[in-house]
mmCIF file with all atom_site columns, C-alpha atoms in Angstrom:
data_model
loop_
_atom_site.group_PDB
_atom_site.id
_atom_site.type_symbol
_atom_site.label_atom_id
_atom_site.label_alt_id
_atom_site.label_comp_id
_atom_site.label_asym_id
_atom_site.label_entity_id
_atom_site.label_seq_id
_atom_site.pdbx_PDB_ins_code
_atom_site.Cartn_x
_atom_site.Cartn_y
_atom_site.Cartn_z
_atom_site.occupancy
_atom_site.B_iso_or_equiv
_atom_site.pdbx_formal_charge
_atom_site.auth_seq_id
_atom_site.auth_comp_id
_atom_site.auth_asym_id
_atom_site.auth_atom_id
_atom_site.pdbx_PDB_model_num
ATOM 1   C CA . MET A 1 1   ? 69.872 41.057 -34.734 1.00 41.00 ? 1   MET A CA 1
ATOM 2   C CA . ARG A 1 2   ? 66.558 43.426 -35.382 1.00 42.00 ? 2   ARG A CA 1
ATOM 3   C CA . ARG A 1 3   ? 68.269 44.273 -38.587 1.00 41.00 ? 3   ARG A CA 1
ATOM 4   C CA . LEU A 1 4   ? 68.468 40.913 -39.576 1.00 36.00 ? 4   LEU A CA 1
ATOM 5   C CA . GLN A 1 5   ? 64.874 40.197 -38.846 1.00 39.00 ? 5   GLN A CA 1
ATOM 6   C CA . ILE A 1 6   ? 63.963 43.368 -40.353 1.00 37.00 ? 6   ILE A CA 1
ATOM 7   C CA . LEU A 1 7   ? 65.774 42.204 -43.859 1.00 36.00 ? 7   LEU A CA 1
ATOM 8   C CA . ASN A 1 8   ? 64.242 38.619 -43.463 1.00 38.00 ? 8   ASN A CA 1
ATOM 9   C CA . SER A 1 9   ? 60.983 40.155 -43.153 1.00 38.00 ? 9   SER A CA 1
ATOM 10  C CA . PHE A 1 10  ? 61.602 41.871 -46.378 1.00 34.00 ? 10  PHE A CA 1
ATOM 11  C CA . LEU A 1 11  ? 63.093 38.916 -48.250 1.00 33.00 ? 11  LEU A CA 1
ATOM 12  C CA . ILE A 1 12  ? 60.004 36.971 -47.363 1.00 33.00 ? 12  ILE A CA 1
ATOM 13  C CA . ALA A 1 13  ? 57.781 39.372 -48.412 1.00 34.00 ? 13  ALA A CA 1
ATOM 14  C CA . GLY A 1 14  ? 59.496 39.982 -51.639 1.00 34.00 ? 14  GLY A CA 1
ATOM 15  C CA . THR A 1 15  ? 59.794 36.242 -52.613 1.00 29.00 ? 15  THR A CA 1
ATOM 16  C CA . PHE A 1 16  ? 55.998 36.272 -51.913 1.00 30.00 ? 16  PHE A CA 1
ATOM 17  C CA . PHE A 1 17  ? 55.163 38.942 -54.117 1.00 31.00 ? 17  PHE A CA 1
ATOM 18  C CA . ILE A 1 18  ? 57.035 37.473 -57.135 1.00 31.00 ? 18  ILE A CA 1
ATOM 19  C CA . VAL A 1 19  ? 55.755 34.185 -56.489 1.00 31.00 ? 19  VAL A CA 1
ATOM 20  C CA . SER A 1 20  ? 51.974 35.074 -56.139 1.00 33.00 ? 20  SER A CA 1
ATOM 21  C CA . SER A 1 21  ? 52.752 37.440 -59.400 1.00 45.00 ? 21  SER A CA 1
ATOM 22  C CA . CYS A 1 22  ? 53.082 34.380 -61.481 1.00 63.00 ? 22  CYS A CA 1
ATOM 23  C CA . ASP A 1 23  ? 49.864 32.984 -60.513 1.00 79.00 ? 23  ASP A CA 1
ATOM 24  C CA . PRO A 1 24  ? 46.637 33.797 -62.487 1.00 87.00 ? 24  PRO A CA 1
ATOM 25  C CA . ILE A 1 25  ? 44.777 36.731 -61.641 1.00 92.00 ? 25  ILE A CA 1
ATOM 26  C CA . TYR A 1 26  ? 41.170 35.396 -62.339 1.00 92.00 ? 26  TYR A CA 1
ATOM 27  C CA . ILE A 1 27  ? 38.728 38.328 -62.231 1.00 95.00 ? 27  ILE A CA 1
ATOM 28  C CA . PRO A 1 28  ? 35.025 36.898 -62.731 1.00 96.00 ? 28  PRO A CA 1
ATOM 29  C CA . ASP A 1 29  ? 32.942 38.252 -65.597 1.00 97.00 ? 29  ASP A CA 1
ATOM 30  C CA . PRO A 1 30  ? 30.090 40.938 -64.673 1.00 96.00 ? 30  PRO A CA 1
ATOM 31  C CA . ILE A 1 31  ? 27.563 39.212 -67.263 1.00 95.00 ? 31  ILE A CA 1
ATOM 32  C CA . ASP A 1 32  ? 28.467 35.331 -66.367 1.00 96.00 ? 32  ASP A CA 1
ATOM 33  C CA . PRO A 1 33  ? 30.931 35.145 -63.167 1.00 96.00 ? 33  PRO A CA 1
ATOM 34  C CA . ARG A 1 34  ? 31.942 31.329 -64.260 1.00 96.00 ? 34  ARG A CA 1
ATOM 35  C CA . LEU A 1 35  ? 33.903 33.094 -67.216 1.00 96.00 ? 35  LEU A CA 1
ATOM 36  C CA . PRO A 1 36  ? 37.073 35.152 -66.504 1.00 96.00 ? 36  PRO A CA 1
ATOM 37  C CA . LYS A 1 37  ? 36.443 38.722 -67.600 1.00 97.00 ? 37  LYS A CA 1
ATOM 38  C CA . TYR A 1 38  ? 38.234 39.680 -70.950 1.00 97.00 ? 38  TYR A CA 1
ATOM 39  C CA . THR A 1 39  ? 41.231 41.804 -69.893 1.00 97.00 ? 39  THR A CA 1
ATOM 40  C CA . GLU A 1 40  ? 44.279 43.000 -71.813 1.00 97.00 ? 40  GLU A CA 1
ATOM 41  C CA . GLN A 1 41  ? 46.740 42.893 -68.854 1.00 96.00 ? 41  GLN A CA 1
ATOM 42  C CA . GLY A 1 42  ? 48.651 39.656 -68.867 1.00 94.00 ? 42  GLY A CA 1
ATOM 43  C CA . ASN A 1 43  ? 46.151 37.767 -66.431 1.00 94.00 ? 43  ASN A CA 1
ATOM 44  C CA . ARG A 1 44  ? 46.883 34.091 -67.280 1.00 92.00 ? 44  ARG A CA 1
ATOM 45  C CA . VAL A 1 45  ? 43.491 32.929 -67.600 1.00 94.00 ? 45  VAL A CA 1
ATOM 46  C CA . ALA A 1 46  ? 41.545 31.825 -70.654 1.00 95.00 ? 46  ALA A CA 1
ATOM 47  C CA . GLY A 1 47  ? 37.782 30.536 -70.480 1.00 96.00 ? 47  GLY A CA 1
ATOM 48  C CA . ALA A 1 48  ? 34.891 29.494 -72.640 1.00 97.00 ? 48  ALA A CA 1
ATOM 49  C CA . PHE A 1 49  ? 31.985 27.168 -73.020 1.00 97.00 ? 49  PHE A CA 1
ATOM 50  C CA . ILE A 1 50  ? 31.994 24.037 -74.607 1.00 93.00 ? 50  ILE A CA 1
ATOM 51  C CA . ASN A 1 51  ? 28.468 22.958 -75.517 1.00 93.00 ? 51  ASN A CA 1
ATOM 52  C CA . GLY A 1 52  ? 27.231 24.897 -72.499 1.00 96.00 ? 52  GLY A CA 1
ATOM 53  C CA . LYS A 1 53  ? 29.882 23.463 -70.127 1.00 96.00 ? 53  LYS A CA 1
ATOM 54  C CA . LEU A 1 54  ? 32.528 25.354 -68.557 1.00 97.00 ? 54  LEU A CA 1
ATOM 55  C CA . TRP A 1 55  ? 36.287 25.176 -70.074 1.00 95.00 ? 55  TRP A CA 1
ATOM 56  C CA . LYS A 1 56  ? 38.761 26.640 -67.845 1.00 93.00 ? 56  LYS A CA 1
ATOM 57  C CA . SER A 1 57  ? 42.747 27.154 -68.177 1.00 90.00 ? 57  SER A CA 1
ATOM 58  C CA . LYS A 1 58  ? 44.342 25.476 -65.499 1.00 83.00 ? 58  LYS A CA 1
ATOM 59  C CA . HIS A 1 59  ? 47.392 26.176 -63.901 1.00 67.00 ? 59  HIS A CA 1
ATOM 60  C CA . GLU A 1 60  ? 50.187 24.217 -62.891 1.00 58.00 ? 60  GLU A CA 1
ATOM 61  C CA . SER A 1 61  ? 53.519 25.089 -62.041 1.00 51.00 ? 61  SER A CA 1
ATOM 62  C CA . GLY A 1 62  ? 56.553 23.591 -62.580 1.00 46.00 ? 62  GLY A CA 1
ATOM 63  C CA . GLY A 1 63  ? 55.499 20.920 -65.022 1.00 44.00 ? 63  GLY A CA 1
ATOM 64  C CA . VAL A 1 64  ? 57.915 19.082 -67.088 1.00 42.00 ? 64  VAL A CA 1
ATOM 65  C CA . TRP A 1 65  ? 61.462 20.788 -66.761 1.00 37.00 ? 65  TRP A CA 1
ATOM 66  C CA . GLY A 1 66  ? 59.753 23.655 -64.482 1.00 40.00 ? 66  GLY A CA 1
ATOM 67  C CA . TYR A 1 67  ? 57.513 24.844 -67.364 1.00 45.00 ? 67  TYR A CA 1
ATOM 68  C CA . ASP A 1 68  ? 54.202 26.136 -66.562 1.00 48.00 ? 68  ASP A CA 1
ATOM 69  C CA . SER A 1 69  ? 51.622 24.068 -68.184 1.00 54.00 ? 69  SER A CA 1
ATOM 70  C CA . ASP A 1 70  ? 48.914 26.494 -67.713 1.00 57.00 ? 70  ASP A CA 1
ATOM 71  C CA . LEU A 1 71  ? 51.034 28.952 -70.349 1.00 65.00 ? 71  LEU A CA 1
ATOM 72  C CA . PRO A 1 72  ? 49.723 28.667 -74.118 1.00 76.00 ? 72  PRO A CA 1
ATOM 73  C CA . ARG A 1 73  ? 52.196 27.014 -75.937 1.00 76.00 ? 73  ARG A CA 1
ATOM 74  C CA . ILE A 1 74  ? 53.124 28.936 -79.237 1.00 77.00 ? 74  ILE A CA 1
ATOM 75  C CA . ASP A 1 75  ? 54.811 26.691 -81.767 1.00 78.00 ? 75  ASP A CA 1
ATOM 76  C CA . TYR A 1 76  ? 56.665 27.821 -85.001 1.00 74.00 ? 76  TYR A CA 1
ATOM 77  C CA . TYR A 1 77  ? 57.193 26.027 -88.068 1.00 76.00 ? 77  TYR A CA 1
ATOM 78  C CA . SER A 1 78  ? 59.313 27.690 -90.777 1.00 63.00 ? 78  SER A CA 1
ATOM 79  C CA . PHE A 1 79  ? 58.913 25.393 -93.482 1.00 62.00 ? 79  PHE A CA 1
ATOM 80  C CA . ARG A 1 80  ? 55.121 25.854 -93.413 1.00 72.00 ? 80  ARG A CA 1
ATOM 81  C CA . ASP A 1 81  ? 55.148 29.861 -92.237 1.00 83.00 ? 81  ASP A CA 1
ATOM 82  C CA . SER A 1 82  ? 52.740 28.932 -89.735 1.00 88.00 ? 82  SER A CA 1
ATOM 83  C CA . ILE A 1 83  ? 52.399 28.940 -86.179 1.00 90.00 ? 83  ILE A CA 1
ATOM 84  C CA . SER A 1 84  ? 50.132 26.892 -83.509 1.00 89.00 ? 84  SER A CA 1
ATOM 85  C CA . LEU A 1 85  ? 49.019 28.330 -80.498 1.00 91.00 ? 85  LEU A CA 1
ATOM 86  C CA . SER A 1 86  ? 47.418 25.932 -77.878 1.00 90.00 ? 86  SER A CA 1
ATOM 87  C CA . PHE A 1 87  ? 45.258 26.793 -74.411 1.00 90.00 ? 87  PHE A CA 1
ATOM 88  C CA . SER A 1 88  ? 45.325 23.631 -71.856 1.00 90.00 ? 88  SER A CA 1
ATOM 89  C CA . GLY A 1 89  ? 42.124 23.665 -69.728 1.00 91.00 ? 89  GLY A CA 1
ATOM 90  C CA . ASN A 1 90  ? 39.795 21.651 -68.012 1.00 92.00 ? 90  ASN A CA 1
ATOM 91  C CA . LEU A 1 91  ? 36.128 20.254 -68.676 1.00 92.00 ? 91  LEU A CA 1
ATOM 92  C CA . GLU A 1 92  ? 34.717 19.325 -65.766 1.00 88.00 ? 92  GLU A CA 1
ATOM 93  C CA . GLU A 1 93  ? 37.238 16.444 -64.996 1.00 85.00 ? 93  GLU A CA 1
ATOM 94  C CA . SER A 1 94  ? 38.987 16.207 -68.666 1.00 87.00 ? 94  SER A CA 1
ATOM 95  C CA . SER A 1 95  ? 41.884 17.652 -69.686 1.00 88.00 ? 95  SER A CA 1
ATOM 96  C CA . VAL A 1 96  ? 40.775 19.576 -73.008 1.00 89.00 ? 96  VAL A CA 1
ATOM 97  C CA . SER A 1 97  ? 43.208 21.661 -75.163 1.00 89.00 ? 97  SER A CA 1
ATOM 98  C CA . ILE A 1 98  ? 42.044 24.113 -77.767 1.00 91.00 ? 98  ILE A CA 1
ATOM 99  C CA . MET A 1 99  ? 44.495 24.409 -80.525 1.00 90.00 ? 99  MET A CA 1
ATOM 100 C CA . PHE A 1 100 ? 44.575 27.003 -83.095 1.00 92.00 ? 100 PHE A CA 1
ATOM 101 C CA . GLY A 1 101 ? 46.834 26.852 -86.513 1.00 91.00 ? 101 GLY A CA 1
ATOM 102 C CA . LEU A 1 102 ? 47.680 29.684 -88.723 1.00 92.00 ? 102 LEU A CA 1
ATOM 103 C CA . LYS A 1 103 ? 49.652 29.983 -91.852 1.00 92.00 ? 103 LYS A CA 1
ATOM 104 C CA . GLY A 1 104 ? 50.972 33.165 -93.735 1.00 91.00 ? 104 GLY A CA 1
ATOM 105 C CA . PHE A 1 105 ? 51.757 35.672 -91.483 1.00 89.00 ? 105 PHE A CA 1
ATOM 106 C CA . ALA A 1 106 ? 55.416 35.425 -91.686 1.00 88.00 ? 106 ALA A CA 1
ATOM 107 C CA . ILE A 1 107 ? 55.616 35.463 -87.892 1.00 89.00 ? 107 ILE A CA 1
ATOM 108 C CA . THR A 1 108 ? 59.136 34.106 -86.282 1.00 85.00 ? 108 THR A CA 1
ATOM 109 C CA . SER A 1 109 ? 59.483 35.679 -83.077 1.00 86.00 ? 109 SER A CA 1
ATOM 110 C CA . LEU A 1 110 ? 57.692 37.222 -80.219 1.00 87.00 ? 110 LEU A CA 1
ATOM 111 C CA . SER A 1 111 ? 57.698 40.675 -81.517 1.00 91.00 ? 111 SER A CA 1
ATOM 112 C CA . GLY A 1 112 ? 56.390 39.539 -84.888 1.00 91.00 ? 112 GLY A CA 1
ATOM 113 C CA . MET A 1 113 ? 52.847 38.556 -83.147 1.00 92.00 ? 113 MET A CA 1
ATOM 114 C CA . THR A 1 114 ? 52.182 42.155 -83.028 1.00 95.00 ? 114 THR A CA 1
ATOM 115 C CA . LYS A 1 115 ? 51.342 41.344 -86.740 1.00 94.00 ? 115 LYS A CA 1
ATOM 116 C CA . LEU A 1 116 ? 48.143 39.639 -85.240 1.00 96.00 ? 116 LEU A CA 1
ATOM 117 C CA . LYS A 1 117 ? 46.761 42.735 -83.471 1.00 97.00 ? 117 LYS A CA 1
ATOM 118 C CA . GLY A 1 118 ? 43.329 43.394 -84.373 1.00 98.00 ? 118 GLY A CA 1
ATOM 119 C CA . SER A 1 119 ? 42.971 40.406 -86.683 1.00 97.00 ? 119 SER A CA 1
ATOM 120 C CA . ILE A 1 120 ? 39.878 38.652 -86.945 1.00 97.00 ? 120 ILE A CA 1
ATOM 121 C CA . ILE A 1 121 ? 40.694 35.166 -88.361 1.00 97.00 ? 121 ILE A CA 1
ATOM 122 C CA . GLU A 1 122 ? 37.903 33.058 -89.906 1.00 97.00 ? 122 GLU A CA 1
ATOM 123 C CA . PHE A 1 123 ? 38.781 29.368 -89.888 1.00 95.00 ? 123 PHE A CA 1
ATOM 124 C CA . ASP A 1 124 ? 38.877 28.163 -93.416 1.00 91.00 ? 124 ASP A CA 1
ATOM 125 C CA . GLY A 1 125 ? 40.726 24.711 -93.075 1.00 86.00 ? 125 GLY A CA 1
ATOM 126 C CA . VAL A 1 126 ? 43.625 26.063 -95.344 1.00 88.00 ? 126 VAL A CA 1
ATOM 127 C CA . LYS A 1 127 ? 45.227 28.916 -93.615 1.00 91.00 ? 127 LYS A CA 1
ATOM 128 C CA . SER A 1 128 ? 43.772 28.836 -90.477 1.00 93.00 ? 128 SER A CA 1
ATOM 129 C CA . SER A 1 129 ? 41.814 26.194 -88.205 1.00 91.00 ? 129 SER A CA 1
ATOM 130 C CA . ALA A 1 130 ? 40.743 25.361 -84.779 1.00 90.00 ? 130 ALA A CA 1
ATOM 131 C CA . THR A 1 131 ? 40.807 21.906 -82.716 1.00 85.00 ? 131 THR A CA 1
ATOM 132 C CA . LEU A 1 132 ? 39.340 20.147 -79.501 1.00 83.00 ? 132 LEU A CA 1
ATOM 133 C CA . TYR A 1 133 ? 42.025 17.695 -78.158 1.00 81.00 ? 133 TYR A CA 1
ATOM 134 C CA . ARG A 1 134 ? 40.674 15.576 -75.355 1.00 75.00 ? 134 ARG A CA 1
ATOM 135 C CA . TYR A 1 135 ? 43.598 13.671 -73.750 1.00 65.00 ? 135 TYR A CA 1
ATOM 136 C CA . GLY A 1 136 ? 42.790 9.820  -74.202 1.00 57.00 ? 136 GLY A CA 1
ATOM 137 C CA . PHE A 1 137 ? 40.581 10.734 -77.433 1.00 58.00 ? 137 PHE A CA 1
ATOM 138 C CA . GLU A 1 138 ? 41.320 11.102 -80.883 1.00 57.00 ? 138 GLU A CA 1
ATOM 139 C CA . ASP A 1 139 ? 41.252 14.805 -82.334 1.00 63.00 ? 139 ASP A CA 1
ATOM 140 C CA . CYS A 1 140 ? 38.000 16.019 -83.773 1.00 65.00 ? 140 CYS A CA 1
ATOM 141 C CA . ILE A 1 141 ? 38.660 15.874 -87.559 1.00 63.00 ? 141 ILE A CA 1
ATOM 142 C CA . THR A 1 142 ? 35.909 18.413 -89.048 1.00 69.00 ? 142 THR A CA 1
ATOM 143 C CA . GLN A 1 143 ? 36.946 21.853 -89.886 1.00 79.00 ? 143 GLN A CA 1
ATOM 144 C CA . PRO A 1 144 ? 34.807 24.028 -87.491 1.00 87.00 ? 144 PRO A CA 1
ATOM 145 C CA . VAL A 1 145 ? 33.014 27.354 -88.667 1.00 92.00 ? 145 VAL A CA 1
ATOM 146 C CA . GLY A 1 146 ? 33.973 30.205 -86.298 1.00 95.00 ? 146 GLY A CA 1
ATOM 147 C CA . GLN A 1 147 ? 37.244 32.938 -85.972 1.00 97.00 ? 147 GLN A CA 1
ATOM 148 C CA . ILE A 1 148 ? 39.481 33.976 -83.312 1.00 97.00 ? 148 ILE A CA 1
ATOM 149 C CA . TYR A 1 149 ? 40.245 37.687 -82.657 1.00 98.00 ? 149 TYR A CA 1
ATOM 150 C CA . PHE A 1 150 ? 43.479 38.956 -81.430 1.00 97.00 ? 150 PHE A CA 1
ATOM 151 C CA . ARG A 1 151 ? 42.084 42.113 -79.706 1.00 98.00 ? 151 ARG A CA 1
ATOM 152 C CA . ASN A 1 152 ? 45.261 42.915 -78.651 1.00 98.00 ? 152 ASN A CA 1
ATOM 153 C CA . VAL A 1 153 ? 48.957 42.199 -78.690 1.00 97.00 ? 153 VAL A CA 1
ATOM 154 C CA . ILE A 1 154 ? 51.566 44.065 -76.779 1.00 96.00 ? 154 ILE A CA 1
ATOM 155 C CA . TYR A 1 155 ? 55.304 43.385 -77.247 1.00 95.00 ? 155 TYR A CA 1
ATOM 156 C CA . ASN A 1 156 ? 57.533 44.248 -74.413 1.00 93.00 ? 156 ASN A CA 1
ATOM 157 C CA . LEU A 1 157 ? 61.014 45.286 -75.973 1.00 91.00 ? 157 LEU A CA 1
ATOM 158 C CA . GLU A 1 158 ? 62.978 45.091 -72.370 1.00 91.00 ? 158 GLU A CA 1
ATOM 159 C CA . SER A 1 159 ? 61.607 41.673 -71.274 1.00 89.00 ? 159 SER A CA 1
ATOM 160 C CA . ASP A 1 160 ? 61.200 40.198 -74.564 1.00 88.00 ? 160 ASP A CA 1
ATOM 161 C CA . ASN A 1 161 ? 57.703 38.962 -74.052 1.00 91.00 ? 161 ASN A CA 1
ATOM 162 C CA . ILE A 1 162 ? 53.933 39.549 -75.319 1.00 93.00 ? 162 ILE A CA 1
ATOM 163 C CA . ILE A 1 163 ? 50.616 40.064 -73.607 1.00 95.00 ? 163 ILE A CA 1
ATOM 164 C CA . ILE A 1 164 ? 48.236 38.527 -76.160 1.00 95.00 ? 164 ILE A CA 1
ATOM 165 C CA . SER A 1 165 ? 44.248 38.808 -75.681 1.00 97.00 ? 165 SER A CA 1
ATOM 166 C CA . GLY A 1 166 ? 41.356 38.224 -77.452 1.00 98.00 ? 166 GLY A CA 1
ATOM 167 C CA . THR A 1 167 ? 37.993 36.085 -77.823 1.00 98.00 ? 167 THR A CA 1
ATOM 168 C CA . PHE A 1 168 ? 37.049 33.259 -80.102 1.00 97.00 ? 168 PHE A CA 1
ATOM 169 C CA . GLY A 1 169 ? 34.269 30.905 -80.721 1.00 97.00 ? 169 GLY A CA 1
ATOM 170 C CA . PHE A 1 170 ? 33.589 28.174 -83.056 1.00 94.00 ? 170 PHE A CA 1
ATOM 171 C CA . THR A 1 171 ? 31.146 25.382 -83.960 1.00 92.00 ? 171 THR A CA 1
ATOM 172 C CA . TYR A 1 172 ? 31.375 21.799 -85.900 1.00 85.00 ? 172 TYR A CA 1
ATOM 173 C CA . ASP A 1 173 ? 29.654 18.493 -86.278 1.00 83.00 ? 173 ASP A CA 1
ATOM 174 C CA . ASP A 1 174 ? 32.486 15.758 -86.046 1.00 78.00 ? 174 ASP A CA 1
ATOM 175 C CA . PRO A 1 175 ? 31.787 11.961 -86.628 1.00 77.00 ? 175 PRO A CA 1
ATOM 176 C CA . ILE A 1 176 ? 34.269 11.306 -83.793 1.00 73.00 ? 176 ILE A CA 1
ATOM 177 C CA . CYS A 1 177 ? 33.381 14.238 -81.164 1.00 73.00 ? 177 CYS A CA 1
ATOM 178 C CA . GLY A 1 178 ? 29.727 14.868 -82.196 1.00 80.00 ? 178 GLY A CA 1
ATOM 179 C CA . LYS A 1 179 ? 28.496 18.257 -82.550 1.00 88.00 ? 179 LYS A CA 1
ATOM 180 C CA . ILE A 1 180 ? 30.739 20.808 -80.557 1.00 88.00 ? 180 ILE A CA 1
ATOM 181 C CA . ALA A 1 181 ? 30.022 24.589 -79.955 1.00 93.00 ? 181 ALA A CA 1
ATOM 182 C CA . VAL A 1 182 ? 32.855 26.611 -78.217 1.00 94.00 ? 182 VAL A CA 1
ATOM 183 C CA . THR A 1 183 ? 31.430 29.787 -77.417 1.00 97.00 ? 183 THR A CA 1
ATOM 184 C CA . TYR A 1 184 ? 32.258 32.894 -75.477 1.00 97.00 ? 184 TYR A CA 1
ATOM 185 C CA . GLY A 1 185 ? 35.874 32.106 -75.414 1.00 97.00 ? 185 GLY A CA 1
ATOM 186 C CA . ARG A 1 186 ? 38.599 34.236 -74.353 1.00 98.00 ? 186 ARG A CA 1
ATOM 187 C CA . PHE A 1 187 ? 42.020 34.627 -73.447 1.00 96.00 ? 187 PHE A CA 1
ATOM 188 C CA . ASP A 1 188 ? 44.722 37.033 -71.683 1.00 96.00 ? 188 ASP A CA 1
ATOM 189 C CA . TYR A 1 189 ? 48.327 35.789 -71.557 1.00 93.00 ? 189 TYR A CA 1
ATOM 190 C CA . GLU A 1 190 ? 51.917 37.263 -70.839 1.00 91.00 ? 190 GLU A CA 1
ATOM 191 C CA . ILE A 1 191 ? 53.898 34.999 -73.105 1.00 87.00 ? 191 ILE A CA 1
ATOM 192 C CA . ASN A 1 192 ? 57.852 34.769 -72.871 1.00 82.00 ? 192 ASN A CA 1
ATOM 193 C CA . ASN A 1 193 ? 58.513 31.608 -74.677 1.00 71.00 ? 193 ASN A CA 1
ATOM 194 C CA . PHE A 1 194 ? 58.352 31.055 -78.842 1.00 67.00 ? 194 PHE A CA 1
#
């Protein structure tokens, strides 16, 4: 009986560790604790200021078909040699996604994402772009001025996943969305899907 209680204790503790390790790890930035600190450990967080208001990634486990909606979405379009990278989050009470489109990198797998390591990509509207999407509103349509910096991309062959970390910022004046300034953007995710 005592062995069974000890075994149950280990199983409960192990299950708690596995489940809790899937949650985002929010480490406050020492300069502005409203934002997550820039890290390269796969902490599953992103943050930025949009017109001075805090935008933060959201965490919702078990979304559609059990997919964690807080993870960035990476889509590959072979016919256009392009990928899109989307971060879901909240700006005050509204859902807002920040999306990046990149062309010409010939990335067709997670391991191929390592090509982006150390890349600073300026948004030009042809090979690269950034967009805000507010649910219930139209997309902002003006081409922004700014960049995304993939500071680190680490591929783990054994688990076929990557840790992707970087920073971003952009501004634009859009007839639908008005003047938008996205500043101090940062992201740090472990990604298993492509």
